[in-house]
Coordinates of C-alpha atoms and ligand atoms in Angstrom, one line a residue:
M13 CA 40.2 -7.7 20.2
A14 CA 37.4 -10.2 20.3
S15 CA 36.2 -12.0 17.1
T16 CA 33.0 -10.9 15.3
P17 CA 31.8 -11.9 11.9
A18 CA 33.5 -10.5 8.8
L19 CA 32.1 -7.1 7.8
P20 CA 31.0 -6.9 4.2
L21 CA 30.8 -3.0 4.1
D22 CA 33.9 -1.0 4.0
P23 CA 33.4 2.1 6.2
T24 CA 36.8 3.5 5.4
A25 CA 36.0 4.0 1.8
L26 CA 32.6 5.5 2.6
R27 CA 34.0 7.8 5.2
A28 CA 35.9 9.7 2.5
D29 CA 32.5 10.9 1.3
F30 CA 31.8 12.7 4.6
P31 CA 34.1 15.7 5.0
I32 CA 33.0 16.4 8.6
L33 CA 34.2 13.1 9.8
A34 CA 37.8 14.2 9.1
T35 CA 37.3 17.0 11.7
R36 CA 39.8 17.2 14.5
V37 CA 38.6 18.6 17.9
H38 CA 40.2 19.9 21.1
G39 CA 43.6 20.3 19.5
D40 CA 44.3 17.4 17.3
R41 CA 42.0 14.6 18.3
P42 CA 40.1 12.9 15.5
L43 CA 36.4 13.3 15.9
V44 CA 34.5 10.2 16.8
Y45 CA 30.9 10.9 15.9
F46 CA 28.6 8.7 17.9
D47 CA 25.5 10.9 18.0
N48 CA 23.8 9.5 14.9
A49 CA 20.4 8.8 16.6
A50 CA 20.2 12.6 17.2
T51 CA 21.2 13.4 13.6
T52 CA 23.5 11.9 11.1
Q53 CA 26.2 13.6 8.9
R54 CA 25.9 14.2 5.2
P55 CA 28.0 12.9 2.3
R56 CA 29.4 15.2 -0.3
Q57 CA 26.8 13.8 -2.8
V58 CA 24.0 15.2 -0.6
I59 CA 25.7 18.5 0.0
Q60 CA 26.4 18.8 -3.7
A61 CA 22.7 18.1 -4.5
L62 CA 21.8 21.0 -2.2
V63 CA 24.3 23.3 -3.9
D64 CA 23.1 22.2 -7.4
A65 CA 19.5 22.8 -6.4
Y66 CA 20.2 26.4 -5.4
E67 CA 22.6 27.0 -8.3
Q68 CA 20.6 25.5 -11.1
H69 CA 17.0 24.4 -10.2
Y70 CA 15.6 26.7 -7.6
A71 CA 12.1 28.3 -7.8
N72 CA 8.9 27.8 -5.9
V73 CA 7.0 24.7 -6.7
H74 CA 3.5 24.1 -8.1
R75 CA 3.0 27.8 -8.7
G76 CA 4.9 29.2 -11.7
I77 CA 4.2 28.5 -15.3
H78 CA 7.7 29.4 -16.0
W79 CA 10.5 27.0 -17.0
L80 CA 12.4 27.1 -13.7
S81 CA 9.4 26.6 -11.6
E82 CA 8.4 23.6 -13.7
Q83 CA 11.9 22.2 -13.3
S84 CA 11.8 22.7 -9.6
T85 CA 8.3 21.1 -9.3
D86 CA 9.4 18.1 -11.3
L87 CA 12.5 17.5 -9.1
Y88 CA 10.4 18.0 -5.9
E89 CA 7.8 15.4 -7.2
E90 CA 10.7 13.1 -8.2
A91 CA 11.9 13.3 -4.6
R92 CA 8.5 12.2 -3.5
E93 CA 8.7 9.3 -5.9
S94 CA 12.1 8.3 -4.5
V95 CA 10.7 8.3 -1.0
R96 CA 7.7 6.2 -2.1
R97 CA 10.0 3.6 -3.7
F98 CA 12.3 3.6 -0.7
I99 CA 9.5 2.8 1.8
G100 CA 7.5 0.6 -0.5
A101 CA 4.3 2.7 -0.6
R102 CA 1.8 2.1 -3.3
Q103 CA 1.0 5.7 -4.3
R104 CA 3.2 8.7 -4.5
H105 CA 0.5 10.9 -3.0
E106 CA 0.6 8.8 0.2
V107 CA 4.0 10.5 0.9
I108 CA 3.5 13.9 2.6
F109 CA 6.5 16.1 3.1
T110 CA 6.6 17.6 6.5
T111 CA 9.4 19.2 8.5
G112 CA 10.2 16.0 10.4
A113 CA 8.9 13.1 12.4
T114 CA 7.6 15.4 15.1
A115 CA 5.6 17.4 12.6
S116 CA 4.3 14.2 11.0
I117 CA 3.0 12.8 14.3
N118 CA 1.4 16.1 15.2
L119 CA -0.3 16.2 11.8
V120 CA -2.0 12.9 12.5
A121 CA -3.0 13.9 16.1
R122 CA -4.4 17.3 14.9
T123 CA -6.3 16.0 12.0
W124 CA -7.3 12.3 12.3
G125 CA -7.2 12.6 16.1
D126 CA -9.3 15.7 16.4
Q127 CA -11.8 14.3 13.9
H128 CA -12.3 10.9 15.4
L129 CA -11.4 10.8 19.1
R130 CA -13.8 11.4 21.9
R131 CA -14.0 10.8 25.7
G132 CA -14.0 7.0 26.3
D133 CA -11.7 6.4 23.3
E134 CA -8.1 5.1 24.0
I135 CA -4.8 5.6 22.4
L136 CA -2.1 3.0 23.2
L137 CA 1.6 4.0 23.2
S138 CA 4.5 2.3 24.8
E139 CA 6.7 3.4 27.8
M140 CA 9.7 3.6 25.4
E141 CA 8.4 6.4 23.2
H142 CA 10.2 9.5 22.3
H143 CA 8.4 12.6 23.6
S144 CA 7.4 13.3 19.9
N145 CA 5.2 10.2 20.1
I146 CA 3.8 11.0 23.6
V147 CA 3.1 14.7 23.9
P148 CA 1.0 15.1 20.7
W149 CA -1.3 12.4 22.1
Q150 CA -1.4 13.9 25.5
Q151 CA -2.4 17.2 23.9
L152 CA -5.0 15.4 22.0
A153 CA -6.3 13.8 25.2
E154 CA -6.5 17.3 26.7
R155 CA -8.5 18.5 23.7
T156 CA -10.9 15.6 23.4
G157 CA -11.0 13.8 26.7
C158 CA -9.7 10.6 25.3
T159 CA -7.3 8.4 27.3
V160 CA -3.6 7.6 26.7
R161 CA -2.4 4.2 27.8
F162 CA 1.0 2.7 27.8
L163 CA 2.3 -0.7 26.9
P164 CA 4.9 -1.6 29.6
V165 CA 8.6 -2.3 29.1
T166 CA 10.6 -5.0 30.7
D167 CA 13.7 -4.3 32.8
D168 CA 15.9 -5.0 29.8
G169 CA 13.9 -2.6 27.6
Q170 CA 11.6 -4.8 25.5
L171 CA 7.9 -4.4 25.1
V172 CA 5.7 -6.6 27.3
L173 CA 3.6 -7.9 24.4
A174 CA 1.5 -10.1 26.7
A175 CA 0.0 -6.9 28.1
L176 CA -1.6 -6.3 24.7
D177 CA -4.3 -8.8 25.7
Q178 CA -5.6 -6.4 28.4
L179 CA -4.7 -3.1 26.8
L180 CA -6.2 -3.6 23.4
T181 CA -10.0 -3.4 23.5
E182 CA -12.8 -2.1 21.4
R183 CA -12.1 1.3 23.0
T184 CA -8.6 1.4 21.4
R185 CA -8.7 3.7 18.4
L186 CA -5.0 4.0 17.7
V187 CA -1.7 2.2 18.6
A188 CA 1.3 4.4 18.1
V189 CA 4.7 2.8 18.7
T190 CA 8.3 3.3 17.8
A191 CA 9.9 0.8 15.5
V192 CA 13.2 1.2 17.2
S193 CA 13.8 2.8 20.6
N194 CA 16.0 5.9 20.3
V195 CA 17.4 5.2 23.8
L196 CA 17.9 1.5 23.9
G197 CA 17.9 0.5 20.3
T198 CA 15.3 -2.1 20.9
V199 CA 13.8 -3.3 17.6
N200 CA 10.1 -3.8 18.2
P201 CA 7.9 -6.4 16.4
I202 CA 6.0 -3.8 14.4
R203 CA 4.1 -6.2 12.1
E204 CA 2.8 -8.1 15.1
I205 CA 1.7 -5.0 16.9
V206 CA 0.1 -3.5 13.8
A207 CA -1.8 -6.8 13.2
R208 CA -2.9 -6.8 16.9
A209 CA -4.1 -3.2 16.6
H210 CA -6.1 -3.9 13.4
A211 CA -7.7 -7.0 15.1
V212 CA -9.5 -4.7 17.5
G213 CA -10.3 -2.2 14.8
A214 CA -7.7 0.3 15.8
L215 CA -5.3 2.1 13.5
A216 CA -1.5 1.8 13.8
L217 CA 1.1 4.6 13.6
V218 CA 4.7 3.7 13.5
D219 CA 7.3 6.2 14.6
A220 CA 10.0 5.1 12.2
A221 CA 12.5 7.9 12.9
Q222 CA 15.1 5.3 14.1
S223 CA 14.3 2.5 11.7
V224 CA 14.0 4.0 8.2
P225 CA 17.7 5.2 8.2
H226 CA 19.0 1.7 9.1
A227 CA 16.9 -1.0 7.7
A228 CA 14.8 -1.7 4.6
T229 CA 11.2 -0.4 5.1
H230 CA 8.1 -1.9 3.6
V231 CA 5.1 0.1 4.7
V232 CA 2.7 -2.1 2.7
D233 CA 4.0 -5.3 4.1
D234 CA 4.1 -3.8 7.6
D235 CA 0.5 -2.8 7.0
A236 CA 0.9 0.4 9.0
D237 CA -1.7 3.1 8.6
F238 CA 0.7 6.0 9.3
V239 CA 4.5 6.1 9.3
A240 CA 6.6 9.1 10.4
F241 CA 10.3 9.7 9.9
S242 CA 12.9 12.5 9.5
G243 CA 15.4 13.3 6.7
H244 CA 18.2 14.5 8.9
K245 CA 18.6 11.1 10.6
M246 CA 19.3 9.4 7.2
L247 CA 22.0 11.6 5.6
G248 CA 19.4 14.2 4.5
P249 CA 19.2 17.8 5.5
S250 CA 17.2 19.0 8.5
G251 CA 13.9 20.6 7.8
V252 CA 12.3 17.7 5.9
G253 CA 10.5 14.7 7.1
V254 CA 7.8 12.4 5.9
L255 CA 4.4 11.3 6.9
Y256 CA 3.3 8.2 5.0
G257 CA -0.5 7.6 5.3
R258 CA -2.9 5.1 3.7
E259 CA -4.6 6.9 0.8
Q260 CA -8.2 6.4 2.1
L261 CA -7.3 7.7 5.5
L262 CA -5.4 10.8 4.2
D263 CA -8.3 11.5 1.8
A264 CA -10.8 11.5 4.6
M265 CA -8.7 13.6 7.0
P266 CA -9.2 17.4 7.2
P267 CA -6.2 19.5 6.3
F268 CA -3.9 20.5 9.1
L269 CA -2.3 23.9 8.3
G270 CA -4.2 26.3 6.1
G271 CA -2.6 28.5 3.4
G272 CA -1.4 28.5 -0.1
S273 CA -1.2 25.2 -2.2
M274 CA -3.5 23.2 0.1
I275 CA -6.7 24.5 -1.5
R276 CA -8.8 23.8 -4.6
R277 CA -10.7 27.1 -4.2
V278 CA -11.0 30.0 -1.7
T279 CA -13.8 32.5 -1.5
L280 CA -14.5 35.1 1.0
D281 CA -17.0 32.6 2.6
G282 CA -14.7 29.7 2.9
F283 CA -12.4 27.2 1.2
E284 CA -12.4 23.8 -0.4
P285 CA -9.3 21.7 0.3
G286 CA -7.1 20.4 -2.5
E287 CA -6.1 16.9 -3.4
L288 CA -3.4 14.8 -1.8
P289 CA -0.6 15.4 -1.2
A290 CA -1.1 19.2 -1.6
K291 CA -3.9 19.1 1.0
F292 CA -1.2 18.6 3.7
E293 CA 1.5 20.7 2.3
A294 CA 0.3 24.3 3.0
G295 CA 2.6 27.1 2.1
T296 CA 6.0 26.8 0.5
P297 CA 7.2 23.2 1.3
P298 CA 10.8 22.2 2.2
I299 CA 11.8 22.2 -1.5
V300 CA 15.6 22.0 -1.4
P301 CA 15.6 19.7 1.7
A302 CA 13.3 17.3 -0.1
L303 CA 15.8 17.2 -3.0
G304 CA 18.6 16.6 -0.5
L305 CA 16.6 13.8 1.0
S306 CA 16.2 12.2 -2.4
A307 CA 20.0 12.4 -2.9
A308 CA 20.4 10.8 0.6
I309 CA 18.1 8.0 -0.4
A310 CA 20.1 7.4 -3.6
Y311 CA 23.3 7.2 -1.5
L312 CA 21.7 4.7 0.9
E313 CA 20.3 2.6 -1.9
Q314 CA 23.7 2.4 -3.5
I315 CA 25.1 0.9 -0.4
G316 CA 22.1 -1.2 0.2
M317 CA 20.0 -1.2 3.4
E318 CA 20.6 -4.9 4.2
R319 CA 24.4 -4.2 4.1
I320 CA 23.9 -1.2 6.4
G321 CA 21.8 -3.2 8.8
S322 CA 24.2 -6.1 9.1
Y323 CA 27.2 -3.9 9.4
E324 CA 25.6 -1.9 12.2
S325 CA 24.5 -5.0 14.0
A326 CA 28.0 -6.4 13.9
L327 CA 29.4 -3.1 15.2
T328 CA 26.8 -3.1 18.0
G329 CA 27.7 -6.6 19.0
Y330 CA 31.3 -5.5 19.1
A331 CA 30.4 -2.4 21.2
H332 CA 28.6 -4.6 23.7
E333 CA 31.6 -6.9 24.0
V334 CA 34.1 -4.1 24.5
L335 CA 32.0 -1.8 26.7
A336 CA 31.0 -4.7 29.0
R337 CA 34.7 -4.7 30.1
V338 CA 34.6 -1.1 31.4
D339 CA 34.5 -1.2 35.2
G340 CA 31.1 -0.2 36.6
L341 CA 29.5 0.3 33.2
R342 CA 26.0 -1.0 32.9
L343 CA 24.6 -1.5 29.4
L344 CA 20.9 -0.7 29.1
G345 CA 18.4 -2.4 26.9
P346 CA 18.3 -5.9 25.4
P347 CA 21.2 -8.0 24.0
P348 CA 22.5 -7.0 20.6
A349 CA 20.4 -9.6 18.8
H350 CA 17.3 -7.5 19.6
K351 CA 18.6 -4.1 19.0
A352 CA 19.7 -1.6 16.3
G353 CA 22.9 0.4 16.4
I354 CA 22.3 2.3 19.6
V355 CA 24.1 1.5 22.8
S356 CA 23.1 3.3 26.0
F357 CA 24.7 2.8 29.4
V358 CA 25.3 4.2 32.8
I359 CA 28.6 4.3 34.7
Q360 CA 28.4 3.8 38.4
G361 CA 29.3 6.9 40.4
I362 CA 29.7 9.3 37.4
H363 CA 26.8 11.4 36.2
A364 CA 26.0 10.9 32.5
H365 CA 26.8 14.6 31.7
D366 CA 30.2 14.3 33.3
V367 CA 30.9 11.1 31.3
A368 CA 30.0 12.9 28.0
Q369 CA 32.0 15.9 28.9
L370 CA 35.1 13.8 29.7
V371 CA 35.0 11.6 26.6
D372 CA 34.4 14.7 24.5
Q373 CA 37.9 15.8 25.7
D374 CA 39.1 12.8 23.8
G375 CA 37.1 13.8 20.7
V376 CA 34.3 11.3 21.3
A377 CA 30.8 12.7 20.7
I378 CA 28.1 10.8 22.7
R379 CA 24.8 11.9 24.1
A380 CA 24.0 12.4 27.7
G381 CA 20.6 13.0 29.4
H382 CA 17.2 11.5 28.9
H383 CA 17.3 11.6 25.1
C384 CA 13.7 13.0 24.9
A385 CA 12.4 9.8 26.7
M386 CA 11.8 10.8 30.3
P387 CA 9.1 8.2 31.0
L388 CA 11.5 5.4 29.8
H389 CA 14.3 6.7 32.1
K390 CA 11.8 6.8 35.0
R391 CA 10.8 3.2 34.2
L392 CA 14.4 2.1 34.2
G393 CA 14.9 3.9 37.5
I394 CA 17.6 6.3 36.2
A395 CA 17.6 10.1 35.7
A396 CA 20.0 10.1 32.7
S397 CA 22.1 7.8 30.6
N398 CA 24.8 8.0 28.0
R399 CA 24.1 7.0 24.4
A400 CA 26.5 6.0 21.6
S401 CA 24.6 5.7 18.4
F402 CA 26.2 4.3 15.2
Y403 CA 25.9 4.7 11.4
F404 CA 27.6 2.7 8.7
Y405 CA 30.5 5.1 8.7
N406 CA 31.5 4.3 12.2
T407 CA 34.3 1.7 12.9
R408 CA 35.5 -0.7 15.5
D409 CA 38.5 1.4 16.0
E410 CA 36.2 4.3 17.0
V411 CA 34.4 1.9 19.5
D412 CA 37.8 1.1 21.0
R413 CA 38.4 4.9 21.3
L414 CA 35.1 5.3 23.1
C415 CA 36.1 2.5 25.4
A416 CA 39.6 4.0 26.1
A417 CA 38.0 7.4 26.7
L418 CA 35.5 6.0 29.2
Q419 CA 38.4 4.3 31.1
R420 CA 40.3 7.6 31.1
A421 CA 37.1 9.3 32.4
Q422 CA 37.0 6.8 35.3
R423 CA 40.6 7.4 36.1
V424 CA 40.0 11.2 36.2
F425 CA 37.1 10.7 38.4
R426 CA 39.0 8.4 40.8
R427 CA 41.8 11.0 41.0
R428 CA 39.2 13.7 41.8
G429 CA 38.3 11.4 44.7
D430 CA 35.1 12.5 46.3
R431 CA 35.0 15.9 44.7
P432 CA 31.4 16.5 43.7
S433 CA 30.1 15.9 40.2
A434 CA 29.3 19.0 38.2
F435 CA 25.9 17.5 37.5
K436 CA 23.7 16.0 40.2
G437 CA 20.4 14.2 39.6
Ligands
PMP3 N1 10.9 9.7 17.2 C1 12.1 9.1 17.5 C2 12.2 7.7 17.9 C3 13.3 9.9 17.5 O1 14.4 9.4 17.8 C4 13.2 11.3 17.1 C5 14.4 12.2 17.1 N2 15.3 12.0 18.1 C6 11.9 11.8 16.8 C7 10.8 11.0 16.9 C8 11.7 13.2 16.4 O2 12.4 13.5 15.3 P1 12.5 15.1 14.8 O3 13.2 15.8 15.9 O4 13.4 15.0 13.6 O5 11.2 15.6 14.5

């Protein structure tokens, strides 16, 4: 196969930590798991942390005076500290545990958005956003009368930064963009966009669901006001995510959900909200998932985010080379130098769902559809695409297997002749 730079990370050794990667599917085919942008798998160390939490440390947090509750609370707050360190935040209470990136973005829309936005105000998104970073703002626009605008995307899936000159005005109150496209893998120039937003007095929210798991994150250097991401896309359990917010902003925002823990005092006449971060963590929080996320961070830190990033970028380069040889396959998005480990494509004459179903027969798990980014697919003039998304445990050999499975899918389709696809659209 074609030459690519030496890979300093050894995926074979790391794979041994992931029991699920040894799964065989459809008889005896080794599973090739290429759906990491949807959710990653977990190493034994994370699974063990969850078991340990339930077997040894579990009680509700911030409530009991008893020993177990104190232990559980300490571990939960240590998990917050490990997130703080991992993303380079200044204060531990700037890290709010949510249930995921979607919940984090909705929290900002429902609190800061409802508090500040009015008719005439504008929010700037991009055409490549995940629905989680579109719909909450459209809902906000319905509630407040504000306007949602979109930064356009080029044919090869990069943001048209020149359009910022027209789109950013004194009416812009918030710019909310993804750091990495979940469809195309495009890595966006977040620092530049945040700086441009700030220059017109707008705030900046970064949807970091696809960047935090794959590259070192420095929220202070990036200067973002809000950053949202999910634990399950970075080896952690589902059910926990993070909203990072600048202290002064979070302090000034009203609470989102009401209930236990988020108050200082409640009377029959009303309530007084508590301090950060409790103010935004009403009810029993995702205690054990947060401990799992902390174990995931420890695992990632042990490998090193730079190593992960460079390994994935070499693998992506390799995937581009190999997939480009598949007849009728069109790669979407920018060249590998501008993207993270996500490779999306369409194959002429075969619907994305048929492609995914056929390669699944060979044990290869890829995604098909619009990947929660319908406006981006419309912009690219396609109804659906296939997506192979990598993590550090994926290998070149697996990329070769995807390639062979795609070629087999094409042969199957040719044999079927003009029999109609199971999926139209
Ligand atoms: N933003 C992006 C860019 C994503 O890829 C995803 C998950 N696919 C989300 C937001 C939403 O994450 P979650 O479903 O974990 O809330």
